[in-house]
Coordinates of C-alpha atoms in Angstrom, one line a residue:
Chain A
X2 CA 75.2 -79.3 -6.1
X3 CA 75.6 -76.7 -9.0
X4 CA 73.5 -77.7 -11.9
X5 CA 75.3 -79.9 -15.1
X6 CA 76.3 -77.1 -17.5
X7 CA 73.8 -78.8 -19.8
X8 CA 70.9 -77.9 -18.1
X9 CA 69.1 -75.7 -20.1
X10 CA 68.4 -71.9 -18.4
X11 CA 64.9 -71.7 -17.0
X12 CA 63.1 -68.4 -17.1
X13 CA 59.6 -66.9 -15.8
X14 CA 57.5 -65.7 -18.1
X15 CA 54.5 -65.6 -16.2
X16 CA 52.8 -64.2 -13.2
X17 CA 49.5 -65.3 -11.6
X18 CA 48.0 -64.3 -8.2
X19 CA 45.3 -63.4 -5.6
X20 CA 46.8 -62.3 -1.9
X21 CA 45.2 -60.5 1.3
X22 CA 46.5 -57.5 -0.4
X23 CA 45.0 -57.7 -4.0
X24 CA 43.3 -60.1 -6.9
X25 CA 46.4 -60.1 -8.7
X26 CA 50.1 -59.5 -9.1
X27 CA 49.9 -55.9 -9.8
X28 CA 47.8 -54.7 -7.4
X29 CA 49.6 -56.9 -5.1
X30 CA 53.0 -55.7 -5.9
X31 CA 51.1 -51.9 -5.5
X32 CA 49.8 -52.6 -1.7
X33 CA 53.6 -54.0 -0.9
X34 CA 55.4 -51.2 -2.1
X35 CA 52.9 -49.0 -0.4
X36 CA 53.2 -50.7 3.1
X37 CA 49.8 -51.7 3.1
X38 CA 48.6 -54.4 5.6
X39 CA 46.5 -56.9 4.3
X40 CA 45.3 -58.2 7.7
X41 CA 42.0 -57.9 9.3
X42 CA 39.9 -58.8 12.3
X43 CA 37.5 -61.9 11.8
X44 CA 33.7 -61.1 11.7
X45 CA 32.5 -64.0 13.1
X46 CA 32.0 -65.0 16.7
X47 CA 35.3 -67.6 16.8
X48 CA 36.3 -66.1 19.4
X49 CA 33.5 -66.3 21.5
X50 CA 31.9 -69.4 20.4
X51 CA 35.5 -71.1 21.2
X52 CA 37.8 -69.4 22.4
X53 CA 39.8 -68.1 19.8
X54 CA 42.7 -66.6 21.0
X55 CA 44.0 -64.7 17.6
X56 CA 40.7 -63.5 15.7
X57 CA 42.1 -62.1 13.1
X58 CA 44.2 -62.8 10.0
X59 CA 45.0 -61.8 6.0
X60 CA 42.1 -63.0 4.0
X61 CA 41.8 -62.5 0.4
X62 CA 41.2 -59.1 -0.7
X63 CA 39.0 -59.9 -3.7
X64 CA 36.9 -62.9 -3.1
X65 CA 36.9 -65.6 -5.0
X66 CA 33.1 -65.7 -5.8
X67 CA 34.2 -62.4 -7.8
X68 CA 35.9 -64.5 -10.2
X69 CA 34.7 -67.9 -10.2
X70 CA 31.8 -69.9 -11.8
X71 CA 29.2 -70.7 -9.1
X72 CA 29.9 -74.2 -11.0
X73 CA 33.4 -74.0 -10.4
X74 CA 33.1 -73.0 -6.7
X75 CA 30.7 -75.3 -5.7
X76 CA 32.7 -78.1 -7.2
X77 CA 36.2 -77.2 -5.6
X78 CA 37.7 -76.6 -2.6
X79 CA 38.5 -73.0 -1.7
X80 CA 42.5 -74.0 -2.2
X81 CA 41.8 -75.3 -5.5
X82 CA 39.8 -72.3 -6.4
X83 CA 42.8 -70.1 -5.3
X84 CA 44.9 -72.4 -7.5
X85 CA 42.8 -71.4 -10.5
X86 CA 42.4 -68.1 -10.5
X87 CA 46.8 -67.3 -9.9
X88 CA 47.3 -69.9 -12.6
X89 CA 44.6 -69.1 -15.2
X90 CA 46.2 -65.1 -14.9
X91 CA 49.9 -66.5 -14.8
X92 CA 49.4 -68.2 -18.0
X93 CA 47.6 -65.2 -19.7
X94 CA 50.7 -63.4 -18.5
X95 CA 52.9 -65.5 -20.2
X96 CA 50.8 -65.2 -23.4
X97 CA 49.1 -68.5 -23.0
X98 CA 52.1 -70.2 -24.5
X99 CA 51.2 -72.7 -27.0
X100 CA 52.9 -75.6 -26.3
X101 CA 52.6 -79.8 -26.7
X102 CA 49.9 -80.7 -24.1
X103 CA 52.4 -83.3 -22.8
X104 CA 55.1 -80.9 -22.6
X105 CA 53.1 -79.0 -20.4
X106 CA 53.5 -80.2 -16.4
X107 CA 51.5 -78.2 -13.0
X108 CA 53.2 -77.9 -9.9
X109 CA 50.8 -76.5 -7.6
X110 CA 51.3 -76.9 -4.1
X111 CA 49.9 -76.6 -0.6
X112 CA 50.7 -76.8 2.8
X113 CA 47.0 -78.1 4.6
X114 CA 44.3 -79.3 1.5
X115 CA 40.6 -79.3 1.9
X116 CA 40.9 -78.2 5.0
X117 CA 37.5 -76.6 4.9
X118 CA 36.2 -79.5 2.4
X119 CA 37.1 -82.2 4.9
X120 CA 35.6 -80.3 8.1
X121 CA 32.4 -79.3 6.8
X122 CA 31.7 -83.0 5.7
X123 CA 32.6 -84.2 8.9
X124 CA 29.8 -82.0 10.5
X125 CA 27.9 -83.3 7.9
X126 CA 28.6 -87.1 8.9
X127 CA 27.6 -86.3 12.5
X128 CA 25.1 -84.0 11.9
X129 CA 23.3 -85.9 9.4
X130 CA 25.0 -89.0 8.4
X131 CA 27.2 -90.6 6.1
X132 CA 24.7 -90.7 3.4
X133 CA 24.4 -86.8 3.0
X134 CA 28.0 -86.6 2.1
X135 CA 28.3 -85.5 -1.2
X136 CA 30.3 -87.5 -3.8
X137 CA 32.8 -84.8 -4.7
X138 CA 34.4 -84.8 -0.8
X139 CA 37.5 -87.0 -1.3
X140 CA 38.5 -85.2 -4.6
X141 CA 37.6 -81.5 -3.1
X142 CA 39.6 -82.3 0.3
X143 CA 42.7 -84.0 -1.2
X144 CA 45.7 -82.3 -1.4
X145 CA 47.1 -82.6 -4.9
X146 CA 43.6 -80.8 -5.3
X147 CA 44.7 -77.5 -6.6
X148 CA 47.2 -79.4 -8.8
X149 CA 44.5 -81.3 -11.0
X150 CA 42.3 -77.9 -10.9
X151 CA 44.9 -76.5 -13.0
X152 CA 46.6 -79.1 -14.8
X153 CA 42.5 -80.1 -16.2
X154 CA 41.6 -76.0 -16.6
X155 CA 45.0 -76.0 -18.8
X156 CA 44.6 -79.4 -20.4
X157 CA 48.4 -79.8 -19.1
X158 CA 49.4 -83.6 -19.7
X159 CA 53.1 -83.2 -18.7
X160 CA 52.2 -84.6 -15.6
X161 CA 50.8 -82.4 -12.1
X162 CA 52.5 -82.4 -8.7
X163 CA 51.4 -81.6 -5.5
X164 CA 54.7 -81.4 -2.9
X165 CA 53.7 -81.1 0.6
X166 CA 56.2 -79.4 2.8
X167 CA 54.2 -76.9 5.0
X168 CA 55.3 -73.5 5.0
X169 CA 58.1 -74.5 2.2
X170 CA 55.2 -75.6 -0.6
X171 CA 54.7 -73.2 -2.5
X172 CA 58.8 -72.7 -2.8
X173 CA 58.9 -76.6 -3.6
X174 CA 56.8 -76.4 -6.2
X175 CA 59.2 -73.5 -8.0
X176 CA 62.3 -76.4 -7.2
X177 CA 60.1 -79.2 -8.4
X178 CA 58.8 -77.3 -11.8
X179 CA 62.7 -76.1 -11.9
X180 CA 64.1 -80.1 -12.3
X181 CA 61.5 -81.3 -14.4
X182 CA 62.8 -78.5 -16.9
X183 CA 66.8 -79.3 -15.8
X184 CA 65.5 -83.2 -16.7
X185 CA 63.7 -82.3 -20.0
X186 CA 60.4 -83.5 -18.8
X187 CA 58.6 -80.4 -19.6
X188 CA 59.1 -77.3 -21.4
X189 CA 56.7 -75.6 -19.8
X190 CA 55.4 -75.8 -15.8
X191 CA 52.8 -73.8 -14.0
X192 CA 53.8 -73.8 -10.3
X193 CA 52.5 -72.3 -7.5
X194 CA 51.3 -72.7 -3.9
X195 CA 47.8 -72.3 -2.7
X196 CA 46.7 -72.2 0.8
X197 CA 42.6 -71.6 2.0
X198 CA 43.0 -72.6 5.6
X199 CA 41.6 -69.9 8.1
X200 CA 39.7 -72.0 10.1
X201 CA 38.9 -72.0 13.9
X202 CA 41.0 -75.3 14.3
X203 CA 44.4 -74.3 12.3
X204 CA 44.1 -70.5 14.0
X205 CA 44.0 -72.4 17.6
X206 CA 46.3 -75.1 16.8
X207 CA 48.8 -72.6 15.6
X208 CA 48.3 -70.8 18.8
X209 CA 48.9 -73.5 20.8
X210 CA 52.2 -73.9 19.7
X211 CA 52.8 -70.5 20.5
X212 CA 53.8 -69.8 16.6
X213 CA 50.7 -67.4 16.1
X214 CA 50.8 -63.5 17.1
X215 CA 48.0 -63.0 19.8
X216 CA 47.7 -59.7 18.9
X217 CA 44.2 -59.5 18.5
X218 CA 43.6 -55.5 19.9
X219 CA 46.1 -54.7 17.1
X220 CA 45.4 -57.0 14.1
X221 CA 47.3 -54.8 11.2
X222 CA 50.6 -54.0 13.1
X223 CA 50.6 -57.5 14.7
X224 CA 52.8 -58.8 12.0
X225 CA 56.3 -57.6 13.1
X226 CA 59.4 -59.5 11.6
X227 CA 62.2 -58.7 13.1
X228 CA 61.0 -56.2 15.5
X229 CA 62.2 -57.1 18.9
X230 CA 58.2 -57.5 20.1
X231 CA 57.0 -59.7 17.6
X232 CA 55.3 -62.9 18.7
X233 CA 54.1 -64.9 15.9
X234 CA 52.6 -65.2 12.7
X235 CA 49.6 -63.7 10.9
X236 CA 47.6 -66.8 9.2
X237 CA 47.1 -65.3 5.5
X238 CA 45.7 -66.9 2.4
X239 CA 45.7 -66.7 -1.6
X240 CA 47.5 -68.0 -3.9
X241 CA 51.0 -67.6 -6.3
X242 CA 51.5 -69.3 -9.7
X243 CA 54.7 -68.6 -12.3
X244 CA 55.2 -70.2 -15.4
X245 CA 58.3 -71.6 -15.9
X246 CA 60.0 -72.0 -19.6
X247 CA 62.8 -73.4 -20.5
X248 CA 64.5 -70.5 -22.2
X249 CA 64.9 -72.4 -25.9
X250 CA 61.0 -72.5 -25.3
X251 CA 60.5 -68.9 -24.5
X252 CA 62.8 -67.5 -27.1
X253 CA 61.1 -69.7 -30.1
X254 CA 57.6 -68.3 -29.3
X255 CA 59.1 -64.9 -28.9
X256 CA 58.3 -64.7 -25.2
X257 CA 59.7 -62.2 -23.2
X258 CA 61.6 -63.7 -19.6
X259 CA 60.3 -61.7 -16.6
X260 CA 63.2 -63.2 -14.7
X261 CA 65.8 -65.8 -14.6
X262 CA 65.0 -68.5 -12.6
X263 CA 68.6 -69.2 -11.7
X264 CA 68.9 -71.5 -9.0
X265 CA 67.4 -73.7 -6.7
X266 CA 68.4 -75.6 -3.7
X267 CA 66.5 -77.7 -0.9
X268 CA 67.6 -79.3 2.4
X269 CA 66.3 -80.9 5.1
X270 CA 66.8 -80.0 8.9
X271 CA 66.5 -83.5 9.9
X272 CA 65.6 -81.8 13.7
X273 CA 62.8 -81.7 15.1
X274 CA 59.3 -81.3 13.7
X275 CA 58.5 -77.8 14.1
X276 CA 61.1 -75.4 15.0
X277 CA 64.2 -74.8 12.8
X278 CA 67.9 -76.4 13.6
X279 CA 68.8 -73.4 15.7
X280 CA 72.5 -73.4 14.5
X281 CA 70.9 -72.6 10.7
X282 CA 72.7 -74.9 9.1
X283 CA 69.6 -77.0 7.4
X284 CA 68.6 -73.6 5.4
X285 CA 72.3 -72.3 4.9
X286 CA 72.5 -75.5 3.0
X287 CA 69.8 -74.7 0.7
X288 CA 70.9 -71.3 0.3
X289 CA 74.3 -72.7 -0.7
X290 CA 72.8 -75.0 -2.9
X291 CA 70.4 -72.5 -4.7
X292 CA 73.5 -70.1 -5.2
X293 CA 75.9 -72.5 -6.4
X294 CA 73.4 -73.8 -9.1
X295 CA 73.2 -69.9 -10.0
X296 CA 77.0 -70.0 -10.6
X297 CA 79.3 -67.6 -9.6
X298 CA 78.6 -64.9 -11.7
X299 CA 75.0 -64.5 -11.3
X300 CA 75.6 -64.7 -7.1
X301 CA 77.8 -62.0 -7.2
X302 CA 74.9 -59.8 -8.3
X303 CA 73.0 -60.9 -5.6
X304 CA 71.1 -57.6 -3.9
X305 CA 68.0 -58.3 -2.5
X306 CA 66.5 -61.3 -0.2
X307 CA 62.7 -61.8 0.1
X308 CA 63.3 -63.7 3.4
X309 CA 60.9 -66.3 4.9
X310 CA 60.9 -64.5 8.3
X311 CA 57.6 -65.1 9.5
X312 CA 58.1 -63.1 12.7
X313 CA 58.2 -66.2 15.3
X314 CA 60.5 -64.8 18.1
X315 CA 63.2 -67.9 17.0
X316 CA 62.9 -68.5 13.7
X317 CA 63.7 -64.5 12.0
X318 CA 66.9 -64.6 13.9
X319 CA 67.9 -68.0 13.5
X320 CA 67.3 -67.0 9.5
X321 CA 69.0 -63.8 9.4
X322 CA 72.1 -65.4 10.1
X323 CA 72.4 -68.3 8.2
X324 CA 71.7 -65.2 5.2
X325 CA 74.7 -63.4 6.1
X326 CA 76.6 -66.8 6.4
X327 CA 75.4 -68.0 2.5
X328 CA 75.8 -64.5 1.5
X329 CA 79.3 -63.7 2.8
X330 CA 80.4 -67.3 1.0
X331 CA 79.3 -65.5 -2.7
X332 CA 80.1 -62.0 -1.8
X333 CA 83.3 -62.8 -0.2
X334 CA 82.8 -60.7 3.2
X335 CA 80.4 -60.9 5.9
X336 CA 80.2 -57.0 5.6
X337 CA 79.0 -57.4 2.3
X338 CA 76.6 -60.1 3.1
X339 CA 75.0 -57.4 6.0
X340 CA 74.8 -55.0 3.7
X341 CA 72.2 -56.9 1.8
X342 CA 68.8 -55.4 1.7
X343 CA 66.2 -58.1 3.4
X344 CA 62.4 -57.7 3.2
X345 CA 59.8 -59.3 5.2
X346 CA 56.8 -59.1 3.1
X347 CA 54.9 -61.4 5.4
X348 CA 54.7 -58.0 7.3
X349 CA 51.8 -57.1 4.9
X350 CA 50.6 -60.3 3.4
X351 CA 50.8 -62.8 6.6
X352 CA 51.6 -66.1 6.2
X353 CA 50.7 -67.5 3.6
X354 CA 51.8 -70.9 4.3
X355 CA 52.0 -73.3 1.4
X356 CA 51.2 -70.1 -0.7
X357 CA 53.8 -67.9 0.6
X358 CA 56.6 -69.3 -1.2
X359 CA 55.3 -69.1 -4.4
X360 CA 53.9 -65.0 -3.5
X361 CA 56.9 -64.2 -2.2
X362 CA 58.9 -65.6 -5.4
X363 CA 56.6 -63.1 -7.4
X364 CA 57.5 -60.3 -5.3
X365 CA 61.6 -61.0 -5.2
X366 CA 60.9 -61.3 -9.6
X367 CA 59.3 -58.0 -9.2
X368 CA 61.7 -56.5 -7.1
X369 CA 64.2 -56.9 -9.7
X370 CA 61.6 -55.7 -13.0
X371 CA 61.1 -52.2 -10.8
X372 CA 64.6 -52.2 -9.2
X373 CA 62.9 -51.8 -5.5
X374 CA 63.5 -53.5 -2.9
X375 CA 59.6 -53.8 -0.8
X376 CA 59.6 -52.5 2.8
X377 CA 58.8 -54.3 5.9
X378 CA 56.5 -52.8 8.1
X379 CA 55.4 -52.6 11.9
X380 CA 59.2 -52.8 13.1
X381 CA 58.9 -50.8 16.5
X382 CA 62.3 -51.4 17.2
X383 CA 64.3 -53.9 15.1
X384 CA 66.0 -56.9 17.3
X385 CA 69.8 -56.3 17.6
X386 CA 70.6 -60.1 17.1
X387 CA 69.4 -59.7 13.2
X388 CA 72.4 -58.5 11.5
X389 CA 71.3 -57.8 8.3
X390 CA 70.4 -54.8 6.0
X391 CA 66.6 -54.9 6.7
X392 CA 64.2 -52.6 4.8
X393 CA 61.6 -50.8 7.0
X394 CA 58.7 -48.6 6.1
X395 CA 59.4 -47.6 2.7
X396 CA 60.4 -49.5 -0.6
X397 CA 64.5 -49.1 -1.2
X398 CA 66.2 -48.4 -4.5
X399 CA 68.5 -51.2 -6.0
X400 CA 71.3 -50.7 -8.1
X401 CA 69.7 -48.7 -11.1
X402 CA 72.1 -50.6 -13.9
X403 CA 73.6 -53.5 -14.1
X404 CA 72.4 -57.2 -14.0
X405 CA 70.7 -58.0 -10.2
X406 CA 69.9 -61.7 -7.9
X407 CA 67.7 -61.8 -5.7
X408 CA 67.1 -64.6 -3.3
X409 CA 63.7 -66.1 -2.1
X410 CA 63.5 -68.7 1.5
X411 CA 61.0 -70.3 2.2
X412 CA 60.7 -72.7 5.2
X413 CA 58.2 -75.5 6.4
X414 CA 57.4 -77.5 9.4
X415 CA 59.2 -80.7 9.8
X416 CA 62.4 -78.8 8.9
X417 CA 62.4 -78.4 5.0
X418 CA 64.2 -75.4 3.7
X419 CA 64.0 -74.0 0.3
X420 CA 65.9 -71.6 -1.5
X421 CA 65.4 -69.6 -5.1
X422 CA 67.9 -67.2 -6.8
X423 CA 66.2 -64.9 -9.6
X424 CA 68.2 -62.9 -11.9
X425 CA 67.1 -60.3 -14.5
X426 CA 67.3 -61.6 -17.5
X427 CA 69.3 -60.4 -20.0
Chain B
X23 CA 2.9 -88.3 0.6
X24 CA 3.4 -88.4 -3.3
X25 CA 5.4 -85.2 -4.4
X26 CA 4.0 -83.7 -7.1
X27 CA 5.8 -83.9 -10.4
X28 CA 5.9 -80.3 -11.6
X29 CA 7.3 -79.4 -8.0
X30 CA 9.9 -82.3 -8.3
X31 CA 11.1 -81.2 -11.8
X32 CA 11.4 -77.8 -11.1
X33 CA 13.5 -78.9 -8.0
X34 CA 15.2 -81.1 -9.9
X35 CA 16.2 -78.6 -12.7
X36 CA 17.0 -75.9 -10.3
X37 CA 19.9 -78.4 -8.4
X38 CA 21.3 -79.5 -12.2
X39 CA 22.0 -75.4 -13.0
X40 CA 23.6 -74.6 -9.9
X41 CA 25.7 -78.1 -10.2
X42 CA 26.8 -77.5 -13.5
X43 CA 25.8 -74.6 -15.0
X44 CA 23.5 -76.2 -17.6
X45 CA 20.9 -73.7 -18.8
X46 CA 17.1 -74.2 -17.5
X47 CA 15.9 -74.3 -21.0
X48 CA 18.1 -77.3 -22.0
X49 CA 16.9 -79.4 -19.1
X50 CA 13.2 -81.1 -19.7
X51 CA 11.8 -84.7 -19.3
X52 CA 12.9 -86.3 -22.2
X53 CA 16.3 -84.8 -21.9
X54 CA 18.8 -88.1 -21.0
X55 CA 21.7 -87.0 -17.9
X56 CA 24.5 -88.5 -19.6
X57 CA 23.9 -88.2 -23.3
X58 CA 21.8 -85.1 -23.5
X59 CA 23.1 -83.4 -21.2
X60 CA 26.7 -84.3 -20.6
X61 CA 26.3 -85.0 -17.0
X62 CA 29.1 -87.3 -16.0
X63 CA 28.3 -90.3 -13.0
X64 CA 29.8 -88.2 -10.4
X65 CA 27.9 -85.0 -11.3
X66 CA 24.6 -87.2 -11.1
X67 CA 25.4 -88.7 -7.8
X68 CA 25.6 -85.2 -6.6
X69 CA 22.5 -84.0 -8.0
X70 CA 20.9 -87.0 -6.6
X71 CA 22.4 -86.7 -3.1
X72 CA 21.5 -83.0 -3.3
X73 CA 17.7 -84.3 -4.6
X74 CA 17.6 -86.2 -1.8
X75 CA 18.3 -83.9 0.5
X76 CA 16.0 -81.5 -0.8
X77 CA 12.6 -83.5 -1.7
X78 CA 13.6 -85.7 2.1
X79 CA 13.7 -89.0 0.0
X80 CA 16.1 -92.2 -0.7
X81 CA 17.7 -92.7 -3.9
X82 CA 19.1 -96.4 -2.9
X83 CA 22.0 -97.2 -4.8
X84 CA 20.8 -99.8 -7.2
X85 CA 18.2 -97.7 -8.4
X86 CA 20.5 -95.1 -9.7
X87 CA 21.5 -97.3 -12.8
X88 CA 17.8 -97.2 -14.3
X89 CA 17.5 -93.3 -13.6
X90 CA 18.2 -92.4 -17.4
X91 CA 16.2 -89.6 -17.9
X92 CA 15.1 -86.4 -16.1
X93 CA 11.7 -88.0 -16.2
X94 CA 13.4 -91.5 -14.9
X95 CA 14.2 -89.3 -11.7
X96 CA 11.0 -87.1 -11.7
X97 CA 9.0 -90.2 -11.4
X98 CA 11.5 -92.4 -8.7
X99 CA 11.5 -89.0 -6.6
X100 CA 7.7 -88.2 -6.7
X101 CA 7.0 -92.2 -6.0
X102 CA 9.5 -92.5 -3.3

């Protein structure tokens, strides 16, 4: 449903995060444009000591003991540390915007919680009993963990929301921040995604559902959207955060908008647990959605997609078409909906899971500040059932002039489906 | 066996700067957890489940209440 024409314009003024490919947005945004692959082979013995099948994924290029308090670490969940560090540098990149605590509302999402919080005190129980557990465990594991982190480290009283939607998050958390704006519950929101869950159990889990890439001889080419050999994910981690303004906000402290945050739409699949409805029809809805809240005249500048395409051998296809089918609706042909440039960045991140969404927002806002469209690597040979405009290898030019959309997916397990349009501002 | 106090405050001290970052010149005897030294209840059940684990003794529960003091705790610890 488009958004009442009295809902006042949201814009981004902020940037905060820490990826497999860098400690913050820049250096991100430098490793993406240069094709860089953020994954890695475990060192560790997982895969002898239990038979880890894929022993390798995208950890965090600059640790978080680099940045954190020994205080703040020992007292927080690696996802709520994550959380921290992307919010704490999006809100200096928004100029630490002073604003009316209660005026100020977190959404920071993730897609597991304390995952590593909750095992290690199970060990603990067995291992030693009950009373060793230490009395911060239930607060470090919970999931609206990373929300609290940030909404205490920012003294934000607006209120702080953790939605859980797997793999969709992150993106929720953009779509939640977004309509407590629309609803004039906030002026400002910090939201994000943060995901620390590299773990034996999630890496043979995933596997078992044969929705991880077992490309353990190859880790750095193993993520492959799109190519017609891919076989699965790459389990990243890190963190995203953006703050969110409403633009009467922004404009009276003399903020400058990185982006327009110009639409936002969600659906459900309503299909089956883990695999998407394979007619599309669940995340053409939310791409509908997030482009018909942009209004017409921001969706017909719509050049770019950061796509969700996390290289599963159903889901990038399944994906690619419901693009060209949202795409065509704004752009009025299905030739100019193919015509599109697509990016995969999960190529060079992984999967971020409840994270990605909010990353890959940051890279779609920074594809339209440098006017470059970010490559997707490891495509051997690209699968001839995608029919859209994908960039390979090297970054792509967008229109040099003019105003530009670009639209963010992001999709979870259990069928929800998120969509974002960003516009430059203007 | 008794634990001997310096070895049980020095313990102690070393657990309550790595749990909250209070410098080691702040923390004595006479110093009060809460009052002195800002420790809030669930900050002192973790140093006192970490002090457990560390000096192998029981804090039981209803002894926690009369553990005001540094020297409160030196003295349950080191007579445990």
């Amino acid at each position: 449903m488009p958004m009442a024409s009295a809902s006042p314009m949201i814009v981004v003024t902020g940037l905060g995060a820490t990826t497999p490919l860098g400690g913050d947005v820049e250096s991100t945004w430098r490793a993406v444009l240069a094709g860089q692959s953020g994954v890695n082979a475990l060192d560790n013995s997982w895969a002898e000591d239990y038979g880890v099948v894929a022993n390798f994924a995208a950890t965090l290029k600059v640790s978080a003991d680099a940045v954190l308090s020994p205080q703040e670490q020992r007292r927080s969940d690696p996802s709520a540390q994550y959380a921290l560090i992307a919010a704490r540098q999006a809100w200096a990149d928004a100029g630490a915007p002073a604003t009316r605590p209660e005026r100020l509302a977190v959404v920071m999402a993730t897609g597991i919680g304390g995952l590593h919080t909750m095992l290690g005190a199970w060990d603990t129980v067995r291992e030693r009993g009950a009373r060793r557990l230490l009395p911060l465990t239930v607060p470090m594991l919970m999931p609206n963990s990373p929300a609290a982190a940030v909404a205490i480290d920012l003294s934000a009283r607006g209120g702080a929301h953790a939605p859980v939607s797997a793999c969709a998050s992150g993106a929720e958390a953009v779509v939640t921040g977004a309509r407590l704006i629309e609803l004039g519950l906030a002026d400002v929101v910090v939201a994000g995604g943060a995901e620390a869950a590299i773990h034996p159990l999630t890496l043979g889990a995933f596997a078992r559902m044969r929705a991880l890439s077992t490309r353990s001889d190859s880790p750095q080419t193993a993520s492959r959207p799109y190519c017609v050999t891919r076989d699965g994910f790459v389990m990243g981690e890190g963190a995203g955060a953006l703050v969110l303004e409403s633009a009467a906000h922004a404009e009276a402290r003399g903020a400058a908008a990185k982006a327009v945050l110009a639409g936002v739409g969600s659906s459900s699949d309503a299909y089956d647990v883990a695999p998407p409805d394979p007619t599309g029809q669940g995340q053409l809805r939310a791409m509908r959605a997030a482009l018909a809240a942009a209004g017409p005249a921001v969706a017909a500048n719509l050049a770019h997609v950061n796509a969700h395409a996390t290289a599963t051998p159903a889901g990038d296809v399944v994906e690619a078409k419901a693009i060209v089918a949202a795409l065509a609706e704004v752009l009025g042909t299905a030739a100019a909906a193919r015509s599109v440039p697509v990016s995969a960045t999960k190529s060079m991140t992984g999967h971020l899971l409840g994270a990605a969404g909010a990353v890959e927002s940051i890279l779609a806002i920074l594809a339209l500040r440098d006017r470059l469209a970010p490559p997707t690597i490891n495509i051997q040979e690209l699968d001839p059932q995608v029919p859209c405009q994908v960039v390979r290898d090297r970054p792509r030019p967008l229109p040099p002039a003019g105003p530009l959309a670009a639209l963010n997916n992001a999709f979870g397990f259990g069928g929800h489906n998120m969509a974002l349009v960003f516009a430059t501002p203007s | 066996m008794a634990l001997d106090k310096n070895d049980v405050l020095e313990g102690l001290t070393e657990i309550i700067v790595e749990e909250t970052g209070i410098d080691a010149d702040q923390i004595a005897l006479d110093k009060s957890f809460a009052d002195d030294l800002d420790i809030d209840s669930l900050s002192m059940m973790t140093i006192l489940a970490l002090a457990e684990d560390r000096f192998d003794v029981e804090i039981p529960d209803d002894a926690v209440a009369g553990l005001t003091t540094l020297a409160d705790a030196v003295d349950h610890i080191a007579g445990a």
